[in-house]
Amino acid sequence: MIHTLLSDGWMLTTTPANAFEKPSDISAEKQQITACVPGTVAEALENAGMFDRNNPHPLDTQDAWYRLALKTDEPADVMLHFAGLATVAEVFLNDTLILSSESMFESHDVPVHLSGNDNLAICFRALAPHLARNGPRARWRPQMMNTQGLRLIRTTALGYMPGWCPEIHAVGPWRPISYSRPAKQAIKDLVLRSDLSDKGDGLLSIAFKLQNRTDTISVHCADHSMELQQNDNGGIAGQLTIPGVAQWWPHTHGTPQLHDVTLKIGGETYPLGQTGFRRIEVDRGSDGNDFTVKINGERIFCRGAVWTNADIVRLPGARADYDLWLKLAADAGMNMIRIGGTMTYETPEFFKLCDELGLMVWQDLMFANFDYPAKDETFCEHVKTEVSQFLAGTALSPSLTILSGGSEMHQQGAMLGLPETIWNGPLTQEILPELATRQRPDVPFVANSPSGGALPFYPNAGIAHYYGVGAYCRPLDDARRANVRFAAECLAFANVPQQQTLDRHLSVPAVIDPIWKKQVPRDRSASWDFDDIREHYLTELYDVVPSRLRSENPSRYLDYSRAVTAEVMEATFAEWRRSASSCNGALVWTLQDLMPGAGWGVIDATGEPKPAWYGLKRAFRPIQLLLSDEGTNGLDVHVINETSAAQDFIVELTCLRDGSQPVVSARRELQLAARRTATIAASDLFGAFFDTTYAYRFGPPSHDVTVARLKNAADEEVISEAFHFPLGRSRAMHDSDIEVHLLRNDKGNWCLKLTTNRLAQSVHVQVDNFRASDDWFHLAPGAAKTIELVARSGDEMLPSGEITTLSSKQVLRF
């Protein structure tokens, strides 16, 4: 069917709640503004200068009427398609009610007759009265939401979590509206599924019905095809086997290979989309407490971040809206994105882009924190519809890797001291897993995030939400002590954006200004916020007094604040990725901010990577070098090769006094097989004892930093670097002389080649109209570092900018 989008010509009118029953009751004098569809009331009002996302007013206390003069060429019977209406909505055609919708997460198809000159109207009823209604008694009440009514209404929690996100309510036709005319040969009840056998064969299952009988039907994929037969009821089903198919991999471990799927019916070709073939398993380990994702039989260390939304006002779902964020995720070496249960379902376009980029998706179903009324038949029908529609829309996507029954429902009940029989109920144990298993048996289902272990929030079993390092202000070594198995979210900090973002959008004193504080996340009713958490680690890592630094040197304070979260994240993932770690994956909270400021996101709301993003980019490299302080066992060097090919490396290790003078050094060639790791003790590299960790303290310390480099054996190009500070970072702050040379690389892109005479900590590269490929990195003597510059606007102007370091007050301009 050809769908005709109904996107232009809509007018929006807001009225008091329940003031009008149908569109003709609305006075012609009522103010109207133009509105985008798909879109939201907040977007339409913002475009009209009537809504401020920085100071939002409630949008759930009034009715919102969308009206369209629908003109077509001729009278016709058509199907109206509503892909998503937020939230309690009534649809009228020529003043006649044709649809009532009570869920933001359901789509609707309505057959109608168009005369050629019609009026289509949608009333989004004020949600606040519905949220205020009483339902079945809840056995627990979460504190993070400002209304308990969310447990009864199928809508997003975005906008109802003070301290977590701006209170911008989701109202309006947030997904497309279209109509279609009957096709000559309608394909109905289409069910598709792709999988990979243990032998490496692609398995494409297909089932559907045809409106009319036909003689020739075939399905085609990856240069293979099979004939399909129609039974007496018009049903067609079959499974195409593709021997030795090119497999889909996360981009960190291989190529995310995709294949076109098409139907041929009676000489006509019907494209069905693209799919990839992969096999997903979850290994729980010998003790049953692990959570290891395996793709095509290979263990994958999952790393990435939790998705929030591409735009909190528009709630968009087109490919262009996702493109920036997901490409930055892939560029940072992330291989998994989690969509949490407090957000919204994203469109199939999101998953198609993840398919192409090789990003696995952990999908929470949209349930979070509440005690949902699982015994209510109407509620359960809505649940079944939304989940079935979501799974049908993503049926071909190989990126969908984990399905979860929601977020923190088990944790919420358990933390309130309730027994498991109360919080571990039929919704997550029966209803949701049955739906998931029936439609996506290829995707493992987990009851909740977090879950597993003696209590669902203990990190040493199953799935954790780990904030020992972070909100609970535990020391960095807690990342090892906690014995984390898999952190579906972790490491939440008020990550400070780059200065250019603050200059444009938040040019106020950091921390002390109320406007700044408004953008800083906090847990509802907590006496602290995430600025306080960041400052705790600022003291721990750099031995500074944040309040004094902030008052005496505000710009220096911001630079320390930018550097510290990048350092904490890089150090924590170094711990988790070493071969002896119990951790099998971790996802940072969150990928992007919803508003400009020091939010949880590692990318700011304008799309600019924060220093924390660069720290993660270094931590997530598929070919990686790590250092771990093993105390009196010395320093261990870990080399990781996640690629599908064996690699020849050179490992170099140097201990420097005063950040410049080599005290001891070593060099070794290493061949590492595909998807393997190696651990080498520093003493083995040196060939003799040397107190690299300064654990024995025989006399004064001989060095203040150890630098490790992993080089390509063929050309000695540096692939990865790692740093260890035996005396702490504050004891390795040095003035350094950095030299910079501007040149072009083989791709024709501008690059900076940097060298230094002494260790420079947290080097920041600020280049007008360019984004640096690395930033806030440590620079050590002994090897040049090349930074590629990516033009923001595509201009070929000569780059200019400045280089600063955390360890020096000097500014190098070029």
PDB file of N, CA, C and O in Angstrom, residues 434-479:
ATOM      1  N   GLU A 434       5.856 -13.989  27.854  1.00  0.00           N
ATOM      2  CA  GLU A 434       5.087 -14.780  26.890  1.00  0.00           C
ATOM      3  C   GLU A 434       4.962 -14.041  25.572  1.00  0.00           C
ATOM      4  O   GLU A 434       5.129 -14.621  24.488  1.00  0.00           O
ATOM      5  N   LEU A 435       4.700 -12.736  25.623  1.00  0.00           N
ATOM      6  CA  LEU A 435       4.614 -11.928  24.406  1.00  0.00           C
ATOM      7  C   LEU A 435       5.955 -11.900  23.678  1.00  0.00           C
ATOM      8  O   LEU A 435       6.018 -12.055  22.457  1.00  0.00           O
ATOM      9  N   ALA A 436       7.025 -11.691  24.424  1.00  0.00           N
ATOM     10  CA  ALA A 436       8.355 -11.584  23.818  1.00  0.00           C
ATOM     11  C   ALA A 436       8.770 -12.907  23.191  1.00  0.00           C
ATOM     12  O   ALA A 436       9.290 -12.939  22.066  1.00  0.00           O
ATOM     13  N   THR A 437       8.550 -13.997  23.886  1.00  0.00           N
ATOM     14  CA  THR A 437       8.979 -15.299  23.386  1.00  0.00           C
ATOM     15  C   THR A 437       8.203 -15.696  22.141  1.00  0.00           C
ATOM     16  O   THR A 437       8.756 -16.303  21.221  1.00  0.00           O
ATOM     17  N   ARG A 438       6.940 -15.342  22.101  1.00  0.00           N
ATOM     18  CA  ARG A 438       6.121 -15.711  20.951  1.00  0.00           C
ATOM     19  C   ARG A 438       6.567 -14.973  19.687  1.00  0.00           C
ATOM     20  O   ARG A 438       6.638 -15.566  18.613  1.00  0.00           O
ATOM     21  N   GLN A 439       6.891 -13.675  19.806  1.00  0.00           N
ATOM     22  CA  GLN A 439       7.213 -12.893  18.614  1.00  0.00           C
ATOM     23  C   GLN A 439       8.697 -12.768  18.331  1.00  0.00           C
ATOM     24  O   GLN A 439       9.086 -12.629  17.168  1.00  0.00           O
ATOM     25  N   ARG A 440       9.536 -12.805  19.360  1.00  0.00           N
ATOM     26  CA  ARG A 440      10.980 -12.694  19.141  1.00  0.00           C
ATOM     27  C   ARG A 440      11.716 -13.749  19.961  1.00  0.00           C
ATOM     28  O   ARG A 440      12.459 -13.425  20.899  1.00  0.00           O
ATOM     29  N   PRO A 441      11.541 -15.037  19.611  1.00  0.00           N
ATOM     30  CA  PRO A 441      12.256 -16.075  20.355  1.00  0.00           C
ATOM     31  C   PRO A 441      13.768 -15.997  20.189  1.00  0.00           C
ATOM     32  O   PRO A 441      14.509 -16.605  20.958  1.00  0.00           O
ATOM     33  N   ASP A 442      14.232 -15.232  19.182  1.00  0.00           N
ATOM     34  CA  ASP A 442      15.668 -15.075  18.968  1.00  0.00           C
ATOM     35  C   ASP A 442      16.294 -14.082  19.926  1.00  0.00           C
ATOM     36  O   ASP A 442      17.531 -13.978  19.992  1.00  0.00           O
ATOM     37  N   VAL A 443      15.483 -13.324  20.679  1.00  0.00           N
ATOM     38  CA  VAL A 443      15.990 -12.271  21.564  1.00  0.00           C
ATOM     39  C   VAL A 443      15.773 -12.681  23.021  1.00  0.00           C
ATOM     40  O   VAL A 443      14.629 -12.885  23.445  1.00  0.00           O
ATOM     41  N   PRO A 444      16.835 -12.798  23.819  1.00  0.00           N
ATOM     42  CA  PRO A 444      16.668 -13.155  25.232  1.00  0.00           C
ATOM     43  C   PRO A 444      15.826 -12.118  25.978  1.00  0.00           C
ATOM     44  O   PRO A 444      15.946 -10.914  25.735  1.00  0.00           O
ATOM     45  N   PHE A 445      15.003 -12.617  26.903  1.00  0.00           N
ATOM     46  CA  PHE A 445      14.150 -11.757  27.723  1.00  0.00           C
ATOM     47  C   PHE A 445      14.629 -11.809  29.161  1.00  0.00           C
ATOM     48  O   PHE A 445      14.931 -12.879  29.695  1.00  0.00           O
ATOM     49  N   VAL A 446      14.708 -10.636  29.798  1.00  0.00           N
ATOM     50  CA  VAL A 446      15.006 -10.564  31.228  1.00  0.00           C
ATOM     51  C   VAL A 446      13.842  -9.858  31.905  1.00  0.00           C
ATOM     52  O   VAL A 446      13.226  -8.954  31.343  1.00  0.00           O
ATOM     53  N   ALA A 447      13.553 -10.292  33.119  1.00  0.00           N
ATOM     54  CA  ALA A 447      12.345  -9.816  33.783  1.00  0.00           C
ATOM     55  C   ALA A 447      12.388  -8.326  34.082  1.00  0.00           C
ATOM     56  O   ALA A 447      11.368  -7.635  33.945  1.00  0.00           O
ATOM     57  N   ASN A 448      13.539  -7.827  34.486  1.00  0.00           N
ATOM     58  CA  ASN A 448      13.623  -6.421  34.871  1.00  0.00           C
ATOM     59  C   ASN A 448      15.077  -5.995  34.914  1.00  0.00           C
ATOM     60  O   ASN A 448      15.990  -6.822  34.993  1.00  0.00           O
ATOM     61  N   SER A 449      15.274  -4.698  34.862  1.00  0.00           N
ATOM     62  CA  SER A 449      16.603  -4.126  34.989  1.00  0.00           C
ATOM     63  C   SER A 449      16.566  -3.151  36.163  1.00  0.00           C
ATOM     64  O   SER A 449      15.855  -2.139  36.091  1.00  0.00           O
ATOM     65  N   PRO A 450      17.256  -3.467  37.290  1.00  0.00           N
ATOM     66  CA  PRO A 450      18.123  -4.617  37.526  1.00  0.00           C
ATOM     67  C   PRO A 450      17.332  -5.823  38.035  1.00  0.00           C
ATOM     68  O   PRO A 450      16.184  -5.698  38.450  1.00  0.00           O
ATOM     69  N   SER A 451      18.009  -6.982  38.013  1.00  0.00           N
ATOM     70  CA  SER A 451      17.410  -8.199  38.557  1.00  0.00           C
ATOM     71  C   SER A 451      18.485  -9.247  38.732  1.00  0.00           C
ATOM     72  O   SER A 451      19.537  -9.187  38.106  1.00  0.00           O
ATOM     73  N   GLY A 452      18.198 -10.204  39.623  1.00  0.00           N
ATOM     74  CA  GLY A 452      19.145 -11.281  39.898  1.00  0.00           C
ATOM     75  C   GLY A 452      19.794 -11.099  41.250  1.00  0.00           C
ATOM     76  O   GLY A 452      19.888  -9.989  41.786  1.00  0.00           O
ATOM     77  N   GLY A 453      20.250 -12.203  41.841  1.00  0.00           N
ATOM     78  CA  GLY A 453      20.973 -12.127  43.104  1.00  0.00           C
ATOM     79  C   GLY A 453      20.063 -12.138  44.308  1.00  0.00           C
ATOM     80  O   GLY A 453      18.836 -12.253  44.218  1.00  0.00           O
ATOM     81  N   ALA A 454      20.686 -11.986  45.473  1.00  0.00           N
ATOM     82  CA  ALA A 454      19.932 -12.015  46.715  1.00  0.00           C
ATOM     83  C   ALA A 454      18.891 -10.910  46.756  1.00  0.00           C
ATOM     84  O   ALA A 454      17.773 -11.098  47.251  1.00  0.00           O
ATOM     85  N   LEU A 455      19.255  -9.746  46.247  1.00  0.00           N
ATOM     86  CA  LEU A 455      18.316  -8.639  46.049  1.00  0.00           C
ATOM     87  C   LEU A 455      18.556  -8.096  44.654  1.00  0.00           C
ATOM     88  O   LEU A 455      19.694  -8.103  44.165  1.00  0.00           O
ATOM     89  N   PRO A 456      17.530  -7.606  43.976  1.00  0.00           N
ATOM     90  CA  PRO A 456      17.685  -7.232  42.559  1.00  0.00           C
ATOM     91  C   PRO A 456      18.694  -6.133  42.306  1.00  0.00           C
ATOM     92  O   PRO A 456      19.202  -6.020  41.193  1.00  0.00           O
ATOM     93  N   PHE A 457      19.011  -5.339  43.319  1.00  0.00           N
ATOM     94  CA  PHE A 457      19.916  -4.214  43.109  1.00  0.00           C
ATOM     95  C   PHE A 457      21.341  -4.521  43.556  1.00  0.00           C
ATOM     96  O   PHE A 457      22.206  -3.652  43.478  1.00  0.00           O
ATOM     97  N   TYR A 458      21.620  -5.740  44.020  1.00  0.00           N
ATOM     98  CA  TYR A 458      22.995  -6.104  44.341  1.00  0.00           C
ATOM     99  C   TYR A 458      23.749  -6.330  43.030  1.00  0.00           C
ATOM    100  O   TYR A 458      23.292  -7.077  42.167  1.00  0.00           O
ATOM    101  N   PRO A 459      24.921  -5.715  42.880  1.00  0.00           N
ATOM    102  CA  PRO A 459      25.616  -5.796  41.585  1.00  0.00           C
ATOM    103  C   PRO A 459      26.382  -7.080  41.332  1.00  0.00           C
ATOM    104  O   PRO A 459      26.875  -7.294  40.233  1.00  0.00           O
ATOM    105  N   ASN A 460      26.489  -7.968  42.337  1.00  0.00           N
ATOM    106  CA  ASN A 460      27.337  -9.143  42.180  1.00  0.00           C
ATOM    107  C   ASN A 460      26.623 -10.337  41.563  1.00  0.00           C
ATOM    108  O   ASN A 460      27.157 -11.447  41.556  1.00  0.00           O
ATOM    109  N   ALA A 461      25.432 -10.121  41.032  1.00  0.00           N
ATOM    110  CA  ALA A 461      24.709 -11.199  40.359  1.00  0.00           C
ATOM    111  C   ALA A 461      23.741 -10.599  39.349  1.00  0.00           C
ATOM    112  O   ALA A 461      23.072  -9.604  39.633  1.00  0.00           O
ATOM    113  N   GLY A 462      23.711 -11.198  38.161  1.00  0.00           N
ATOM    114  CA  GLY A 462      22.738 -10.779  37.157  1.00  0.00           C
ATOM    115  C   GLY A 462      22.988  -9.378  36.640  1.00  0.00           C
ATOM    116  O   GLY A 462      24.110  -8.983  36.334  1.00  0.00           O
ATOM    117  N   ILE A 463      21.927  -8.603  36.567  1.00  0.00           N
ATOM    118  CA  ILE A 463      21.939  -7.264  35.959  1.00  0.00           C
ATOM    119  C   ILE A 463      21.881  -6.221  37.066  1.00  0.00           C
ATOM    120  O   ILE A 463      21.016  -6.276  37.943  1.00  0.00           O
ATOM    121  N   ALA A 464      22.792  -5.269  37.031  1.00  0.00           N
ATOM    122  CA  ALA A 464      22.879  -4.249  38.066  1.00  0.00           C
ATOM    123  C   ALA A 464      22.630  -2.864  37.496  1.00  0.00           C
ATOM    124  O   ALA A 464      22.804  -2.620  36.306  1.00  0.00           O
ATOM    125  N   HIS A 465      22.212  -1.958  38.359  1.00  0.00           N
ATOM    126  CA  HIS A 465      22.317  -0.523  38.141  1.00  0.00           C
ATOM    127  C   HIS A 465      23.370  -0.075  39.147  1.00  0.00           C
ATOM    128  O   HIS A 465      23.072   0.129  40.323  1.00  0.00           O
ATOM    129  N   TYR A 466      24.599   0.051  38.659  1.00  0.00           N
ATOM    130  CA  TYR A 466      25.730   0.221  39.564  1.00  0.00           C
ATOM    131  C   TYR A 466      26.097   1.690  39.718  1.00  0.00           C
ATOM    132  O   TYR A 466      26.465   2.362  38.746  1.00  0.00           O
ATOM    133  N   TYR A 467      25.996   2.188  40.967  1.00  0.00           N
ATOM    134  CA  TYR A 467      26.381   3.569  41.255  1.00  0.00           C
ATOM    135  C   TYR A 467      27.299   3.651  42.467  1.00  0.00           C
ATOM    136  O   TYR A 467      27.339   4.674  43.146  1.00  0.00           O
ATOM    137  N   GLY A 468      28.028   2.540  42.728  1.00  0.00           N
ATOM    138  CA  GLY A 468      29.028   2.605  43.797  1.00  0.00           C
ATOM    139  C   GLY A 468      30.038   3.675  43.484  1.00  0.00           C
ATOM    140  O   GLY A 468      30.259   4.606  44.274  1.00  0.00           O
ATOM    141  N   VAL A 469      30.704   3.581  42.318  1.00  0.00           N
ATOM    142  CA  VAL A 469      31.472   4.708  41.796  1.00  0.00           C
ATOM    143  C   VAL A 469      30.455   5.623  41.132  1.00  0.00           C
ATOM    144  O   VAL A 469      29.822   5.272  40.157  1.00  0.00           O
ATOM    145  N   GLY A 470      30.295   6.796  41.679  1.00  0.00           N
ATOM    146  CA  GLY A 470      29.240   7.699  41.218  1.00  0.00           C
ATOM    147  C   GLY A 470      28.404   8.147  42.392  1.00  0.00           C
ATOM    148  O   GLY A 470      28.940   8.626  43.404  1.00  0.00           O
ATOM    149  N   ALA A 471      27.113   7.951  42.321  1.00  0.00           N
ATOM    150  CA  ALA A 471      26.175   8.537  43.276  1.00  0.00           C
ATOM    151  C   ALA A 471      26.468   8.171  44.726  1.00  0.00           C
ATOM    152  O   ALA A 471      26.182   8.959  45.634  1.00  0.00           O
ATOM    153  N   TYR A 472      27.024   6.966  44.965  1.00  0.00           N
ATOM    154  CA  TYR A 472      27.263   6.547  46.340  1.00  0.00           C
ATOM    155  C   TYR A 472      28.656   6.928  46.835  1.00  0.00           C
ATOM    156  O   TYR A 472      29.034   6.580  47.964  1.00  0.00           O
ATOM    157  N   CYS A 473      29.431   7.618  45.975  1.00  0.00           N
ATOM    158  CA  CYS A 473      30.731   8.192  46.370  1.00  0.00           C
ATOM    159  C   CYS A 473      31.711   7.148  46.902  1.00  0.00           C
ATOM    160  O   CYS A 473      32.530   7.427  47.792  1.00  0.00           O
ATOM    161  N   ARG A 474      31.650   5.943  46.369  1.00  0.00           N
ATOM    162  CA  ARG A 474      32.605   4.920  46.740  1.00  0.00           C
ATOM    163  C   ARG A 474      33.943   5.186  46.030  1.00  0.00           C
ATOM    164  O   ARG A 474      33.989   5.832  44.980  1.00  0.00           O
ATOM    165  N   PRO A 475      35.053   4.688  46.583  1.00  0.00           N
ATOM    166  CA  PRO A 475      36.348   4.873  45.907  1.00  0.00           C
ATOM    167  C   PRO A 475      36.372   4.115  44.585  1.00  0.00           C
ATOM    168  O   PRO A 475      35.576   3.206  44.345  1.00  0.00           O
ATOM    169  N   LEU A 476      37.323   4.473  43.721  1.00  0.00           N
ATOM    170  CA  LEU A 476      37.380   3.860  42.398  1.00  0.00           C
ATOM    171  C   LEU A 476      37.544   2.344  42.467  1.00  0.00           C
ATOM    172  O   LEU A 476      37.051   1.630  41.583  1.00  0.00           O
ATOM    173  N   ASP A 477      38.218   1.839  43.501  1.00  0.00           N
ATOM    174  CA  ASP A 477      38.417   0.391  43.564  1.00  0.00           C
ATOM    175  C   ASP A 477      37.144  -0.364  43.926  1.00  0.00           C
ATOM    176  O   ASP A 477      37.118  -1.599  43.902  1.00  0.00           O
ATOM    177  N   ASP A 478      36.059   0.347  44.232  1.00  0.00           N
ATOM    178  CA  ASP A 478      34.780  -0.334  44.459  1.00  0.00           C
ATOM    179  C   ASP A 478      34.275  -1.002  43.190  1.00  0.00           C
ATOM    180  O   ASP A 478      33.510  -1.959  43.247  1.00  0.00           O
ATOM    181  N   ALA A 479      34.710  -0.508  42.026  1.00  0.00           N
ATOM    182  CA  ALA A 479      34.315  -1.133  40.768  1.00  0.00           C
ATOM    183  C   ALA A 479      34.767  -2.589  40.722  1.00  0.00           C
ATOM    184  O   ALA A 479      34.127  -3.421  40.086  1.00  0.00           O
TER     185      ALA A 479
END
